[in-house]
Coordinates of C-alpha atoms in Angstrom, one line a residue:
M1 CA 73.4 -24.9 17.2
A2 CA 71.0 -25.9 19.9
T3 CA 70.6 -22.6 21.5
T4 CA 69.1 -20.8 18.6
T5 CA 66.2 -21.1 16.1
V6 CA 66.3 -20.2 12.5
N7 CA 63.0 -18.4 12.3
R8 CA 62.6 -14.6 12.2
F9 CA 62.0 -13.1 15.6
L10 CA 59.2 -10.6 15.4
A11 CA 60.4 -8.7 18.4
I12 CA 63.7 -8.0 16.8
D13 CA 62.1 -6.9 13.5
V14 CA 59.7 -4.6 15.4
L15 CA 62.5 -3.0 17.4
R16 CA 64.7 -2.7 14.3
A17 CA 62.0 -1.0 12.2
T18 CA 61.1 1.4 15.1
T19 CA 64.7 2.3 15.7
M20 CA 65.3 2.9 12.0
F21 CA 62.2 5.1 11.9
F22 CA 63.6 7.3 14.7
M23 CA 67.1 7.2 13.1
I24 CA 65.7 8.8 10.0
F25 CA 63.8 11.3 12.2
V26 CA 66.8 12.4 14.3
N27 CA 68.9 12.7 11.1
D28 CA 66.3 15.1 9.8
I29 CA 66.1 17.5 12.8
W30 CA 68.9 19.6 11.4
T31 CA 66.2 21.1 9.3
L32 CA 64.2 22.2 12.4
S33 CA 64.4 25.1 14.9
N34 CA 63.0 25.9 18.3
I35 CA 62.5 22.3 19.3
P36 CA 63.1 20.9 22.8
S37 CA 66.9 20.4 23.4
W38 CA 66.4 16.9 24.8
I39 CA 65.4 15.7 21.3
G40 CA 68.7 16.5 19.7
H41 CA 72.4 15.5 20.1
V42 CA 74.3 16.8 23.0
A43 CA 77.5 18.7 22.2
A44 CA 80.8 16.8 22.6
D45 CA 82.0 19.0 25.5
V46 CA 78.7 18.7 27.4
D47 CA 78.1 16.0 30.0
G48 CA 74.8 14.4 29.0
M49 CA 72.8 12.9 26.2
G50 CA 69.6 13.6 24.3
F51 CA 67.1 11.3 22.6
S52 CA 69.2 11.4 19.4
D53 CA 72.2 10.0 21.3
I54 CA 70.4 6.8 22.2
I55 CA 69.3 5.8 18.7
F56 CA 72.7 4.7 17.2
P57 CA 73.7 2.5 20.2
L58 CA 70.3 1.0 20.1
F59 CA 70.8 0.0 16.5
L60 CA 74.2 -1.5 17.4
Y61 CA 72.4 -3.5 20.2
I62 CA 69.9 -4.8 17.6
V63 CA 72.7 -5.8 15.3
G64 CA 73.9 -8.0 18.2
L65 CA 70.4 -9.4 18.7
S66 CA 70.4 -10.6 15.1
I67 CA 73.8 -12.2 15.0
P68 CA 72.9 -15.6 16.7
Y69 CA 69.9 -16.0 14.3
A70 CA 71.9 -15.0 11.2
I71 CA 74.7 -17.4 12.0
A72 CA 72.2 -20.1 12.9
N73 CA 70.5 -19.7 9.6
K74 CA 73.8 -20.0 7.7
I75 CA 74.7 -23.2 9.5
A76 CA 71.2 -24.6 9.1
K77 CA 71.6 -24.2 5.3
G78 CA 74.8 -26.2 5.4
A79 CA 77.4 -23.4 5.5
S80 CA 80.8 -24.3 7.0
T81 CA 82.5 -22.3 9.7
Y82 CA 84.9 -20.9 7.0
A83 CA 81.9 -19.9 4.8
V84 CA 80.3 -18.0 7.7
L85 CA 83.7 -16.4 8.5
M86 CA 84.0 -15.2 4.9
H87 CA 80.4 -13.9 5.1
I88 CA 81.2 -11.9 8.2
A89 CA 84.4 -10.5 6.6
T90 CA 82.7 -9.5 3.4
R91 CA 79.8 -7.8 5.2
T92 CA 82.3 -5.9 7.4
I93 CA 84.3 -4.8 4.4
A94 CA 81.1 -3.6 2.6
L95 CA 80.1 -1.5 5.7
L96 CA 83.5 0.0 6.0
V97 CA 83.7 0.9 2.4
M98 CA 80.3 2.5 2.4
G99 CA 81.0 4.3 5.7
V100 CA 84.3 5.8 4.5
F101 CA 82.8 7.0 1.2
L102 CA 79.8 8.6 2.9
V103 CA 82.1 10.3 5.4
N104 CA 84.2 11.7 2.6
A105 CA 81.0 13.0 0.9
E106 CA 80.7 15.4 3.8
N107 CA 84.0 17.0 2.8
Y108 CA 83.3 17.0 -1.0
N109 CA 84.0 20.4 -2.6
E110 CA 80.7 22.1 -3.4
G111 CA 82.5 23.9 -6.3
A112 CA 83.8 20.8 -8.0
Y113 CA 83.0 20.3 -11.7
L114 CA 80.8 17.3 -10.8
H115 CA 78.3 18.8 -8.4
K116 CA 78.2 17.2 -4.9
S117 CA 74.6 16.2 -5.3
W118 CA 75.4 14.2 -8.4
W119 CA 78.5 12.7 -6.8
V120 CA 76.4 11.5 -3.9
C121 CA 73.6 10.1 -6.1
L122 CA 76.2 8.2 -8.2
L123 CA 77.8 6.9 -5.0
I124 CA 74.5 5.5 -3.8
L125 CA 73.9 4.0 -7.3
S126 CA 77.3 2.3 -7.1
F127 CA 76.3 0.7 -3.8
F128 CA 73.1 -0.6 -5.4
L129 CA 75.0 -2.0 -8.4
L130 CA 77.4 -3.8 -6.0
W131 CA 75.1 -5.0 -3.3
R132 CA 71.6 -5.1 -4.7
V133 CA 69.5 -8.2 -4.3
Y134 CA 69.0 -8.9 -8.0
P135 CA 66.0 -11.0 -9.2
K136 CA 67.1 -14.6 -9.7
N137 CA 66.0 -14.6 -13.4
M138 CA 67.9 -11.3 -14.2
K139 CA 70.7 -11.6 -16.7
H140 CA 74.2 -10.1 -16.6
I141 CA 74.3 -9.7 -12.8
F142 CA 78.0 -10.2 -12.7
W143 CA 78.5 -7.3 -15.1
Y144 CA 76.3 -5.0 -13.1
R145 CA 78.4 -5.7 -10.0
I146 CA 81.6 -5.0 -12.1
A147 CA 80.0 -1.7 -13.2
G148 CA 79.4 -0.9 -9.5
V149 CA 83.1 -1.4 -8.8
V150 CA 84.2 0.7 -11.7
L151 CA 81.7 3.5 -10.8
L152 CA 82.9 3.5 -7.2
L153 CA 86.6 3.7 -8.2
G154 CA 85.7 6.4 -10.7
L155 CA 84.1 8.5 -8.0
A156 CA 87.1 8.1 -5.8
F157 CA 89.4 9.1 -8.7
I158 CA 87.4 12.3 -9.4
F159 CA 86.9 13.1 -5.8
E160 CA 87.6 16.7 -4.8
R161 CA 88.0 17.8 -1.2
N162 CA 87.0 21.1 0.3
D163 CA 90.6 22.3 0.3
G164 CA 91.0 21.5 -3.4
A165 CA 92.9 18.2 -3.0
R166 CA 91.8 15.7 -5.6
G167 CA 91.7 12.0 -6.3
I168 CA 92.0 8.9 -4.2
P169 CA 94.8 10.4 -2.0
A170 CA 92.5 13.2 -1.0
M171 CA 90.1 10.7 0.6
G172 CA 90.7 10.0 4.2
V173 CA 89.4 8.0 7.2
Y174 CA 88.4 11.0 9.3
W175 CA 86.1 8.6 11.1
W176 CA 84.4 5.4 10.0
G177 CA 81.0 6.8 9.7
I178 CA 77.8 5.2 11.1
L179 CA 78.0 2.3 8.7
G180 CA 81.7 1.7 9.4
L181 CA 81.2 1.7 13.1
I182 CA 78.4 -0.8 12.7
G183 CA 80.8 -2.8 10.7
W184 CA 83.5 -2.9 13.4
G185 CA 81.0 -3.8 16.1
Y186 CA 79.5 -6.5 13.9
L187 CA 82.9 -8.0 13.1
C188 CA 83.9 -8.3 16.7
A189 CA 80.6 -9.7 18.0
G190 CA 80.2 -11.9 15.0
L191 CA 83.6 -13.5 15.4
V192 CA 83.2 -14.0 19.1
Y193 CA 79.8 -15.7 18.6
L194 CA 80.9 -17.8 15.6
F195 CA 83.7 -19.4 17.5
F196 CA 82.3 -19.6 21.0
Y197 CA 78.5 -19.8 20.7
R198 CA 78.6 -23.2 22.6
H199 CA 80.2 -21.5 25.6
T200 CA 78.0 -18.8 27.1
W201 CA 80.6 -18.0 29.7
V202 CA 83.1 -17.0 27.0
L203 CA 80.4 -14.7 25.5
V204 CA 79.9 -13.1 28.9
V205 CA 83.7 -12.7 29.5
S206 CA 84.2 -11.2 26.0
T207 CA 81.5 -8.7 26.7
L208 CA 83.1 -7.7 30.0
L209 CA 86.5 -7.4 28.2
F210 CA 85.0 -5.0 25.6
F211 CA 83.6 -3.0 28.5
G212 CA 87.0 -3.1 30.1
F213 CA 88.8 -1.9 26.9
T214 CA 86.4 1.1 26.8
V215 CA 87.3 2.0 30.4
A216 CA 91.0 1.6 29.6
G217 CA 90.7 4.0 26.7
E218 CA 89.5 6.7 29.2
Y219 CA 92.9 6.5 30.9
D220 CA 94.9 6.4 27.7
F221 CA 96.3 3.1 28.7
W222 CA 97.1 2.1 25.2
A223 CA 99.4 5.1 24.6
Q224 CA 102.2 3.0 25.9
F225 CA 102.2 1.1 22.6
G226 CA 103.4 4.3 20.9
A227 CA 103.4 4.0 17.1
L228 CA 101.3 0.8 17.3
R229 CA 98.4 2.7 18.9
P230 CA 96.6 3.6 15.7
Y231 CA 96.5 -0.1 14.8
L232 CA 94.9 -1.0 18.2
W233 CA 91.5 0.5 17.4
L234 CA 89.7 -2.3 19.3
A235 CA 91.9 -2.0 22.4
E236 CA 91.6 1.8 22.4
N237 CA 87.8 1.9 22.3
S238 CA 85.5 -1.1 21.9
T239 CA 82.2 0.6 22.7
M240 CA 80.6 -0.5 19.4
A241 CA 81.6 -4.1 20.0
A242 CA 80.2 -3.9 23.6
F243 CA 76.8 -2.8 22.4
C244 CA 76.7 -5.6 19.9
M245 CA 77.7 -8.2 22.5
L246 CA 75.0 -7.0 24.8
G247 CA 72.6 -7.8 22.0
V248 CA 74.1 -11.2 21.4
L249 CA 73.8 -12.1 25.1
S250 CA 70.2 -10.9 25.2
T251 CA 69.3 -13.3 22.3
V252 CA 71.2 -16.1 23.9
A253 CA 69.4 -15.5 27.2
Y254 CA 66.0 -15.4 25.5
N255 CA 66.7 -18.7 23.7
K256 CA 67.8 -20.3 26.9
L257 CA 64.9 -18.9 29.0
K258 CA 62.0 -18.5 26.6
D259 CA 60.3 -21.4 28.4
K260 CA 60.9 -19.6 31.7
P261 CA 59.5 -16.1 31.1
L262 CA 59.8 -15.0 34.7
A263 CA 63.5 -15.8 34.8
F264 CA 64.0 -14.0 31.4
Y265 CA 62.2 -10.8 32.3
A266 CA 63.5 -10.7 35.9
G267 CA 67.1 -11.4 34.9
G268 CA 67.0 -9.0 32.0
T269 CA 65.5 -6.2 34.2
A270 CA 68.1 -6.8 36.8
V271 CA 71.0 -6.5 34.3
A272 CA 69.4 -3.4 32.8
V273 CA 69.0 -1.8 36.2
V274 CA 72.7 -2.6 37.1
L275 CA 73.9 -0.9 33.9
L276 CA 71.7 2.1 34.4
V277 CA 72.8 2.6 38.0
A278 CA 76.4 2.0 37.1
G279 CA 76.2 4.5 34.3
M280 CA 74.8 7.2 36.7
L281 CA 77.3 6.4 39.5
T282 CA 80.3 6.7 37.1
R283 CA 79.0 9.8 35.5
P284 CA 81.1 12.1 37.7
I285 CA 84.2 10.1 36.7
W286 CA 83.8 9.7 32.9
G287 CA 80.8 11.8 32.0
I288 CA 78.1 10.9 29.5
S289 CA 79.1 11.5 25.9
K290 CA 78.2 9.9 22.7
I291 CA 80.9 11.7 20.8
H292 CA 83.6 10.4 23.2
A293 CA 81.9 7.0 23.6
T294 CA 82.4 7.1 27.3
P295 CA 81.8 4.0 29.5
S296 CA 78.9 5.8 31.3
W297 CA 77.2 6.4 28.0
L298 CA 77.7 2.8 27.1
M299 CA 76.2 1.5 30.3
L300 CA 73.2 3.8 30.2
C301 CA 72.4 3.1 26.5
G302 CA 73.0 -0.6 27.1
G303 CA 70.5 -0.7 30.0
I304 CA 67.9 1.2 27.9
G305 CA 68.4 -1.2 25.0
I306 CA 67.8 -4.3 27.2
L307 CA 64.7 -2.7 28.7
L308 CA 63.3 -1.9 25.3
F309 CA 64.0 -5.4 24.1
L310 CA 62.2 -6.9 27.1
V311 CA 59.2 -4.7 26.5
T312 CA 59.1 -5.5 22.8
V313 CA 59.3 -9.3 23.4
Y314 CA 56.4 -9.0 25.9
L315 CA 54.3 -7.0 23.5
T316 CA 54.9 -9.3 20.5
K317 CA 54.8 -12.6 22.4
G318 CA 52.6 -15.1 20.6
K319 CA 51.8 -12.7 17.7
T320 CA 52.6 -13.2 14.1
H321 CA 51.9 -9.7 13.0
I322 CA 51.2 -6.2 14.5
G323 CA 48.9 -3.8 12.7
W324 CA 50.9 -0.6 13.2
Y325 CA 54.2 -2.4 12.4
N326 CA 53.0 -3.2 8.9
S327 CA 53.3 0.4 7.9
I328 CA 57.0 0.5 8.8
R329 CA 57.9 -3.2 8.1
A330 CA 60.2 -2.2 5.2
A331 CA 62.5 -0.5 7.7
A332 CA 63.2 -4.0 9.1
S333 CA 63.3 -6.0 5.9
S334 CA 65.3 -3.4 3.9
T335 CA 67.2 -1.6 6.6
L336 CA 70.3 -0.6 4.7
T337 CA 68.2 0.7 1.8
C338 CA 66.1 2.7 4.2
Y339 CA 69.2 4.3 5.7
L340 CA 70.6 5.3 2.3
V341 CA 67.4 6.7 0.6
P342 CA 67.6 10.0 2.6
Y343 CA 71.0 10.7 1.1
V344 CA 69.5 10.8 -2.4
F345 CA 66.5 12.8 -1.2
Y346 CA 68.7 15.4 0.4
A347 CA 71.1 15.5 -2.6
L348 CA 68.3 16.1 -5.1
L349 CA 65.7 18.1 -3.1
A350 CA 67.7 19.9 -0.3
P351 CA 67.3 23.3 -2.1
V352 CA 63.6 22.9 -2.0
Y353 CA 63.3 21.0 1.3
T354 CA 65.3 23.5 3.3
Q355 CA 63.2 26.4 2.0
L356 CA 59.9 25.2 3.5
P357 CA 57.8 27.9 5.3
A358 CA 59.2 28.6 8.7
F359 CA 56.1 27.3 10.5
M360 CA 56.7 23.9 8.9
T361 CA 60.2 23.6 10.4
T362 CA 59.6 25.1 13.8
G363 CA 58.5 23.6 17.1
V364 CA 55.8 21.0 17.3
V365 CA 54.8 21.4 13.7
G366 CA 58.5 20.9 12.6
I367 CA 58.7 17.7 14.7
V368 CA 55.6 16.4 13.1
K369 CA 57.1 17.2 9.7
S370 CA 60.3 15.2 10.4
L371 CA 58.2 12.3 11.7
L372 CA 56.2 12.3 8.5
F373 CA 59.4 12.5 6.6
A374 CA 60.7 9.4 8.3
W375 CA 57.4 7.6 7.5
L376 CA 57.6 8.7 3.8
I377 CA 61.2 7.4 3.5
I378 CA 60.0 4.0 4.7
Q379 CA 57.1 4.0 2.2
I380 CA 59.6 4.8 -0.6
T381 CA 61.8 1.9 0.6
A382 CA 58.8 -0.4 0.7
Q383 CA 58.0 0.4 -3.0
M384 CA 61.6 -0.1 -3.9
E385 CA 61.6 -3.5 -2.2
K386 CA 58.5 -4.6 -4.2
R387 CA 60.5 -3.8 -7.3
S388 CA 63.5 -5.7 -6.2
W389 CA 65.5 -2.6 -5.4
K390 CA 66.9 -3.8 -2.1
L391 CA 70.4 -3.9 -0.7
K392 CA 71.8 -6.8 1.2
I393 CA 75.3 -7.4 2.2

């Protein structure tokens, strides 16, 4: 795979850690009041986007940035195409499973005999039993993973929905959740890159097709397939895959042009500007909406992602470490762990955390509180990582 290297790319790690920091932050602003409206999410029926609406697509873009390096590493270690394919499939399944369970946790009956807080904590424990990076000298790893499967199935069996429905049939795919949507985007972009990484033009065409499918979804084109429509998820809306493919192309461009920095920065800036302008020009047609995953939102966030990548590459060029980054490094090396830790925190400490004095959850002080909360979660993740409590799928 001549177009990629197998070393970690500091720029991607820095961008990933920073994005995860702000993802934790924006997921915590529900505890705040009287903060600027531009920080939060924009309602589904409003044409626009806030700072919070940029974070998730940026993370999808970073998933795409990492795909060429991840696949190159697998192949460099001697993995066959089939082995890489199975790796992509198992990672996707893991993300979908976690996503669906976490979405159902939102609808768990607060009055169930097993309190929701404990159900959520046991759910996160099952994830760790299944997908923890166990120490190599640890015994009985197989049985720990089996225990994870049993615990996960047990939680599904005792699940009780808000309306009183119980058991596995009560669980539904209301939406795939953040992790599930990442899984779908990763699957699409990973497969495209695995089979066509030697042909850049195919990667470009695939990205344009994903954009096209997103536009087609705005006109309900796929309704003509009738009963088959629910099974044409990708064709109906491929926004997540498009974000990931933009990341893939950005890495491919970097590896092809890293010895020609002017061409890399100029070309990347040009693409970003085109996306930003196109997003604004099409706003009267489709509107900007994260909830509806509109093409205009896709183009605007895609352009922002590319610009941030260019800036991060420039700032990290020739460096092996960055001082301020060290304090949030765990958000890059243990990203999934970092994302899940707040679930346990909220489950166990929400009664206390939500009763903080009003001045601590209001305005600028509240914003600082949530920023410190994000930093604290990353420090907890770092300590877990040191003790081999890290998830990897």
